[in-house]
mmCIF file of C-alpha atoms in Angstrom:
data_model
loop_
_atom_site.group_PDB
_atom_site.id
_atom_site.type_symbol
_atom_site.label_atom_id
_atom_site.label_comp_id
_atom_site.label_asym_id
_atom_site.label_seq_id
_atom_site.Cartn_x
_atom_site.Cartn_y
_atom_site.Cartn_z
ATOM 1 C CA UNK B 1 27.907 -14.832 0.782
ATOM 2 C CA UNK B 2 29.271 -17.445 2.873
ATOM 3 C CA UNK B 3 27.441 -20.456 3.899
ATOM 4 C CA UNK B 4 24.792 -20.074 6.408
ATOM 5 C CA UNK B 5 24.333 -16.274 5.586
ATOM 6 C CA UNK B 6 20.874 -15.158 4.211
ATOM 7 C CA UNK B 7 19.969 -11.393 4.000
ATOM 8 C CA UNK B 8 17.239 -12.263 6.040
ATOM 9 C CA UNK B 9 19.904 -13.770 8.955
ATOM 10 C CA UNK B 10 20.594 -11.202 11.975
ATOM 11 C CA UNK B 11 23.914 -11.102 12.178
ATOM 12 C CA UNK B 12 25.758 -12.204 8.622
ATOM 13 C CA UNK B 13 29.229 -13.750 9.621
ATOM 14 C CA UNK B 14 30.291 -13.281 6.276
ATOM 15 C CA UNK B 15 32.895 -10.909 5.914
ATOM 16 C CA UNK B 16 31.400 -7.340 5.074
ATOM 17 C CA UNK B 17 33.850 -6.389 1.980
ATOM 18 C CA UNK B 18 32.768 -2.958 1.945
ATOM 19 C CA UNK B 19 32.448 -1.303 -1.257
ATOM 20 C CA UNK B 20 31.240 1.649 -3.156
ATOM 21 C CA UNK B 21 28.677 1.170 -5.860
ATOM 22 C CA UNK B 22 26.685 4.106 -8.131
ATOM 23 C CA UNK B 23 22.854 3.757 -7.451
ATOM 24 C CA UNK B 24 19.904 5.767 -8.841
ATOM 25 C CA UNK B 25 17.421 7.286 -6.512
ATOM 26 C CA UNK B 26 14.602 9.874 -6.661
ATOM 27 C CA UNK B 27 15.652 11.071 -9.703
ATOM 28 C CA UNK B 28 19.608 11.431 -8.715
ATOM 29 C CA UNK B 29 22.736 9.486 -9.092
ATOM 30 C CA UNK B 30 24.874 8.887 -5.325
ATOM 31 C CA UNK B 31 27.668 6.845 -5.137
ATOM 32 C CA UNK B 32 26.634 4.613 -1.861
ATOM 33 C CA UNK B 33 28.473 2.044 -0.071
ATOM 34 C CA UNK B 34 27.678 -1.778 0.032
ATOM 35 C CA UNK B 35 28.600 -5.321 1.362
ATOM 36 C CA UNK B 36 28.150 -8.975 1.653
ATOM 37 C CA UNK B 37 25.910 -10.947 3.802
ATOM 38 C CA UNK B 38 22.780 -8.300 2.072
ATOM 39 C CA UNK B 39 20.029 -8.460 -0.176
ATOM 40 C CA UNK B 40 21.032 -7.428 -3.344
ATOM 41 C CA UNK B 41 24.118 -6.046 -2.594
ATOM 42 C CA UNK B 42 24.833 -4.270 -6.075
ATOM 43 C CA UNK B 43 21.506 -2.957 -7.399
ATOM 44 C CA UNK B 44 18.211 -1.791 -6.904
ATOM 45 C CA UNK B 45 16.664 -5.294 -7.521
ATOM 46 C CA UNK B 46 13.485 -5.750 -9.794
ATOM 47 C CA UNK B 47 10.983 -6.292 -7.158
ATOM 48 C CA UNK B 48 12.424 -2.769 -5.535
ATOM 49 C CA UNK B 49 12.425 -0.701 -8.911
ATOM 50 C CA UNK B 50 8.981 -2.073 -9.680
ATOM 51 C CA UNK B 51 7.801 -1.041 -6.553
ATOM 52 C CA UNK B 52 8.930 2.824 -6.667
ATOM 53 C CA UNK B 53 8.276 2.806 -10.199
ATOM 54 C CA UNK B 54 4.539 2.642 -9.165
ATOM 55 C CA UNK B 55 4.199 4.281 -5.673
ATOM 56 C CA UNK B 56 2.335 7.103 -5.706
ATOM 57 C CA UNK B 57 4.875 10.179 -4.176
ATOM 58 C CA UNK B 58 5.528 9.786 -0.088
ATOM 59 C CA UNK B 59 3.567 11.713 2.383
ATOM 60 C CA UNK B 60 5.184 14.526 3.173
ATOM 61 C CA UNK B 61 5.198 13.980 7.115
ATOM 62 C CA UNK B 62 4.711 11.798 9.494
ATOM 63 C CA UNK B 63 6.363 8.534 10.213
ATOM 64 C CA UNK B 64 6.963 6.553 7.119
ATOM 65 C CA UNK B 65 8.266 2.539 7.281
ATOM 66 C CA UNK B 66 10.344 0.563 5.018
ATOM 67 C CA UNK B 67 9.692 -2.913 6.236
ATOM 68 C CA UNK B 68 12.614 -5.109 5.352
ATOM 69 C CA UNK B 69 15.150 -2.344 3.966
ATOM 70 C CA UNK B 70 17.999 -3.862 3.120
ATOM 71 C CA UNK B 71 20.686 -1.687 2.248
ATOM 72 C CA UNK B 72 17.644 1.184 1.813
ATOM 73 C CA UNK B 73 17.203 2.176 -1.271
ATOM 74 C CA UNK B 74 13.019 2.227 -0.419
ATOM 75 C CA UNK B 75 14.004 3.955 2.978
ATOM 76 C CA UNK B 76 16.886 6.763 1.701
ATOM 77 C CA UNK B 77 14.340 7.256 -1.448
ATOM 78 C CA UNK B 78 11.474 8.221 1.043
ATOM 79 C CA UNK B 79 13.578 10.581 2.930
ATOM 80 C CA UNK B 80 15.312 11.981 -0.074
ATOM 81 C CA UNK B 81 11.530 12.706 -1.186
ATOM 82 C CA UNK B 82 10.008 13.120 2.067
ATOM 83 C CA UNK B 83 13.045 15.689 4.291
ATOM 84 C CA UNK B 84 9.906 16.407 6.873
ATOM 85 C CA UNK B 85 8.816 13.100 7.731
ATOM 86 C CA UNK B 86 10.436 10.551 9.793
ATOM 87 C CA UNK B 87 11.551 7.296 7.848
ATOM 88 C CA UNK B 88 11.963 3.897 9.730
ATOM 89 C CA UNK B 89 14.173 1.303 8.042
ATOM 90 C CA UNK B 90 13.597 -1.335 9.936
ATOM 91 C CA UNK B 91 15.451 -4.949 9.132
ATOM 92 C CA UNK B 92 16.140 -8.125 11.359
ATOM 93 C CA UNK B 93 19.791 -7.969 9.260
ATOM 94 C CA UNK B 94 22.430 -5.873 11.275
ATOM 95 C CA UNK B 95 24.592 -5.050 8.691
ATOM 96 C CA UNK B 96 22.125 -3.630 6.037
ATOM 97 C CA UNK B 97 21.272 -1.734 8.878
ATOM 98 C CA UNK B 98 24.796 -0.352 9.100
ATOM 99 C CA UNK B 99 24.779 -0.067 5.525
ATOM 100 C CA UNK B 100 21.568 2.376 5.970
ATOM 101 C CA UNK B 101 23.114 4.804 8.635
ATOM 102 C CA UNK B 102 25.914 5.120 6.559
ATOM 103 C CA UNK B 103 24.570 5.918 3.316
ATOM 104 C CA UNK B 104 22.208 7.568 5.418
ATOM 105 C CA UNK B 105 25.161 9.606 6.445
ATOM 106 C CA UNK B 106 26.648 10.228 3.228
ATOM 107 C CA UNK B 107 23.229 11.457 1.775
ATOM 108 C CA UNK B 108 23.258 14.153 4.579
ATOM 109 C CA UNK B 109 19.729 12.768 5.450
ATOM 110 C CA UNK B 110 18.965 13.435 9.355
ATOM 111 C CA UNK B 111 15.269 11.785 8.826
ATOM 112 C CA UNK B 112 16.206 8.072 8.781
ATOM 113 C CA UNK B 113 15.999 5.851 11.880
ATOM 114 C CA UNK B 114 17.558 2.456 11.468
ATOM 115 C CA UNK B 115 15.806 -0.199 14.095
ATOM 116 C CA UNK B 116 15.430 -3.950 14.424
ATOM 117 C CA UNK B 117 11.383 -4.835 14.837
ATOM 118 C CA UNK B 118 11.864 -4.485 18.484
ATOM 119 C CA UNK B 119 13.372 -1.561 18.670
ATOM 120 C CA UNK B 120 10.540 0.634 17.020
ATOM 121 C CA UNK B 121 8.338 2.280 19.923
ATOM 122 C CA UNK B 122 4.732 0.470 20.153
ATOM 123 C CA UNK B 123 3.223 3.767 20.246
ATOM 124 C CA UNK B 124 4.756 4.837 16.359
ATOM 125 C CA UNK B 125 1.770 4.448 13.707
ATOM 126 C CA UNK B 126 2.810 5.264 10.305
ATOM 127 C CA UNK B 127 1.161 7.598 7.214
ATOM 128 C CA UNK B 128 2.384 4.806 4.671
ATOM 129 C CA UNK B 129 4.306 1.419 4.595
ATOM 130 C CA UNK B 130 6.523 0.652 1.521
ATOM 131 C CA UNK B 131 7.917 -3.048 1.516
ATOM 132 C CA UNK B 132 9.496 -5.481 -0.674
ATOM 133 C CA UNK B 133 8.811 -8.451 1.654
ATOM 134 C CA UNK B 134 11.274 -10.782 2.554
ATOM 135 C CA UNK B 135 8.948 -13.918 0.635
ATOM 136 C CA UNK B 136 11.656 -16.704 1.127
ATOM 137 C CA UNK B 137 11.631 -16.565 5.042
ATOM 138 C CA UNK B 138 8.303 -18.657 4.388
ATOM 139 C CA UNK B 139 4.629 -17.551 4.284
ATOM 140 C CA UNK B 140 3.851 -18.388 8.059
ATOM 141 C CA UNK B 141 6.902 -16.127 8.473
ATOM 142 C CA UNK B 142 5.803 -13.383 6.413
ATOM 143 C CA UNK B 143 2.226 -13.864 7.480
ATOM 144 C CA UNK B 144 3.246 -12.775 10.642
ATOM 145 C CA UNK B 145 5.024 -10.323 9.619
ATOM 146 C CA UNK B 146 2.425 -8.649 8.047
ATOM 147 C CA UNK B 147 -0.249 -9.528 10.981
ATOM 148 C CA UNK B 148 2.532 -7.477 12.908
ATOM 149 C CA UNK B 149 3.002 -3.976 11.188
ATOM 150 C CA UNK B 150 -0.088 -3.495 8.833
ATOM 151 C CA UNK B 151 -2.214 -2.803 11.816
ATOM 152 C CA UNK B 152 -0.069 -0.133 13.017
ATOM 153 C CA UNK B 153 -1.193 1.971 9.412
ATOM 154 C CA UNK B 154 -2.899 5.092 10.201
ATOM 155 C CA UNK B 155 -6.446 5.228 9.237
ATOM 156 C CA UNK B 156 -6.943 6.295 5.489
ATOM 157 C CA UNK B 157 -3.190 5.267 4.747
ATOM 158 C CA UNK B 158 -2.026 2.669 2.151
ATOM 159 C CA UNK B 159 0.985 0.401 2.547
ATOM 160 C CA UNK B 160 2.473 -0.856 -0.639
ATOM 161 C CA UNK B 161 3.903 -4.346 -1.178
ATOM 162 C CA UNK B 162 5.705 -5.568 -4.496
ATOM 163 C CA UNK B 163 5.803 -9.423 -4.620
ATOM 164 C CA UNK B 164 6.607 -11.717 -7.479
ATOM 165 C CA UNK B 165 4.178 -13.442 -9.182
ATOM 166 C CA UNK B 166 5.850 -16.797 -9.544
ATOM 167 C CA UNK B 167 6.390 -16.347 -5.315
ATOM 168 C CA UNK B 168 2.697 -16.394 -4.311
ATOM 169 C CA UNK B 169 1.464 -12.576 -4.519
ATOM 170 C CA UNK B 170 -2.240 -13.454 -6.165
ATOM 171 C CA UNK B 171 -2.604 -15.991 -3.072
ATOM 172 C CA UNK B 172 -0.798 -12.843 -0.659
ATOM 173 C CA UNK B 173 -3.181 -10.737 -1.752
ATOM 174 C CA UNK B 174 -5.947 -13.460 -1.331
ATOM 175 C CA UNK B 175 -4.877 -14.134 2.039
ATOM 176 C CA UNK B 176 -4.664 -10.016 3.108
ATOM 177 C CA UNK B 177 -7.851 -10.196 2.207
ATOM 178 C CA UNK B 178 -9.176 -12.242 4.104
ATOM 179 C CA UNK B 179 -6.766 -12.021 7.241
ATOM 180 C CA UNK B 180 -7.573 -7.886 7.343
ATOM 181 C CA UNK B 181 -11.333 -7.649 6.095
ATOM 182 C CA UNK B 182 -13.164 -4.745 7.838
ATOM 183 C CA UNK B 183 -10.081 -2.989 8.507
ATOM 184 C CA UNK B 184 -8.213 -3.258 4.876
ATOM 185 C CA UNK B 185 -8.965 -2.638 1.531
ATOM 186 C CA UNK B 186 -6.309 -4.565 -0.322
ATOM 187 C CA UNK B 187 -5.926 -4.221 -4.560
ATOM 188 C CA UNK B 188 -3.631 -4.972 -7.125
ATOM 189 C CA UNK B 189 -2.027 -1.628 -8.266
ATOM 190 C CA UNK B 190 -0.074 -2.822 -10.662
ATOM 191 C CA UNK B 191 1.848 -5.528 -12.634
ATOM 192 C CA UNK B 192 5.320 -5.005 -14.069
ATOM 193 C CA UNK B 193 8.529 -6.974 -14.720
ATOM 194 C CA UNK B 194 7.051 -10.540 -13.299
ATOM 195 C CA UNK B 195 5.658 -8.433 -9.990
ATOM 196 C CA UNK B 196 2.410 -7.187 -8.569
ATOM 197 C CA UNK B 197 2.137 -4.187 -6.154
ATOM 198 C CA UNK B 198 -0.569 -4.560 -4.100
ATOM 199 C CA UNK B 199 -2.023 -1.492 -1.840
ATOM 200 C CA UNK B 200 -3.324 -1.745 1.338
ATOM 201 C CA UNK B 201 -5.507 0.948 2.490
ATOM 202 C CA UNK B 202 -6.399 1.407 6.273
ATOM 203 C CA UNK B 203 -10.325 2.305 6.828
ATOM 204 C CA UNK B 204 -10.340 5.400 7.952
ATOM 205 C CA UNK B 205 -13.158 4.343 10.482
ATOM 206 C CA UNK B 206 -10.692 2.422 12.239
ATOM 207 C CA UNK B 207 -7.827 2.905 14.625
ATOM 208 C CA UNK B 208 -4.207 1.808 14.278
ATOM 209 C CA UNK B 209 -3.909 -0.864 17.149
ATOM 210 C CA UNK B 210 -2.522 -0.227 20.768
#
């Protein structure tokens, strides 16, 4: 990755090297394609596999999000699972972004919208939220992030998080909380591999906000 380029930076000026690469999702083997300038550009990364390892299966329909995709495997493995529902792999990284529509592509899946956070519609609330959260951009960064898109849950939906436990998730989860009482129920699901997943279930009382 050249110098400057995070997988969290918009527009990596890294040169892409595009390459194929054998990945396992939902059960099935699919040579993909990857680059540089991306999270985890080779693998399903710990955080990832620990995540989907625990997930309970996607809803069916609806709009489903996978905040911070990366090259997708969260967002191709809900679609793969989930052909009714509509998947949003939404990024602030162009390129993985490319990366998505074309594996996307390859896969045959129609279901997948690639967006930047801008570019999904205000009026979208989703039936779940997977995310491996983009921790090093800095909690008041991620904070927001979360202050952003966990209101837009659907009542009586869960989003699921993975975070590392070395990277603040007990003091996450703390602060979720806190930051979403009367509105979310947040637990630890699970611990695996150095990793919590923590759910985050939207009252069903409430309302996604306008």
């Amino acid at each position: 990755m050249a110098s400057g380029d995070h997988y969290f930076t918009s527009a990596p000026e890294s040169d892409p090297g595009l390459r194929p690469f054998t990945v396992r999702l939902a059960g099935q083997t699919f040579e993909l394609t990857t680059a540089n300038g991306i999270f985890s550009p080779e693998r399903v990364d710990t955080g990832t596999r620990v995540l989907l390892d625990h997930v309970p299966s996607a809803p069916p329909g609806g709009h489903l999000l996978d905040l911070g995709c990366g090259w997708g495997p969260v967002a191709l493995t809900l679609a793969l699972e989930s052909p009714h529902a509509t998947v949003w792999a939404v990024d602030v990284n162009t390129r993985a972004l490319d990366l998505v529509r074309r594996n996307a592509q390859k896969l045959g899946l129609v279901n997948v919208n690639t967006a930047l956070p801008d570019d999904v519609p205000d009026s979208v609330s989703f039936t779940t939220i997977w995310s491996n959260p983009p921790i090093r951009v800095g909690k008041n960064e991620l904070h927001n992030l979360l202050e952003r898109w966990m209101p837009r849950l659907e009542p009586g939906s869960d989003a699921w998080l993975v975070v590392q436990r070395n990277l603040g998730s007990d003091s996450l989860h703390r602060w979720m909380q806190t930051t979403f009482a009367g509105t979310l129920s947040v637990t630890r699901a699970a611990t695996s591999k150095g990793y919590r997943v923590l759910r985050a279930r939207r009252r069903s009382d409430e309302s996604p906000a306008e």
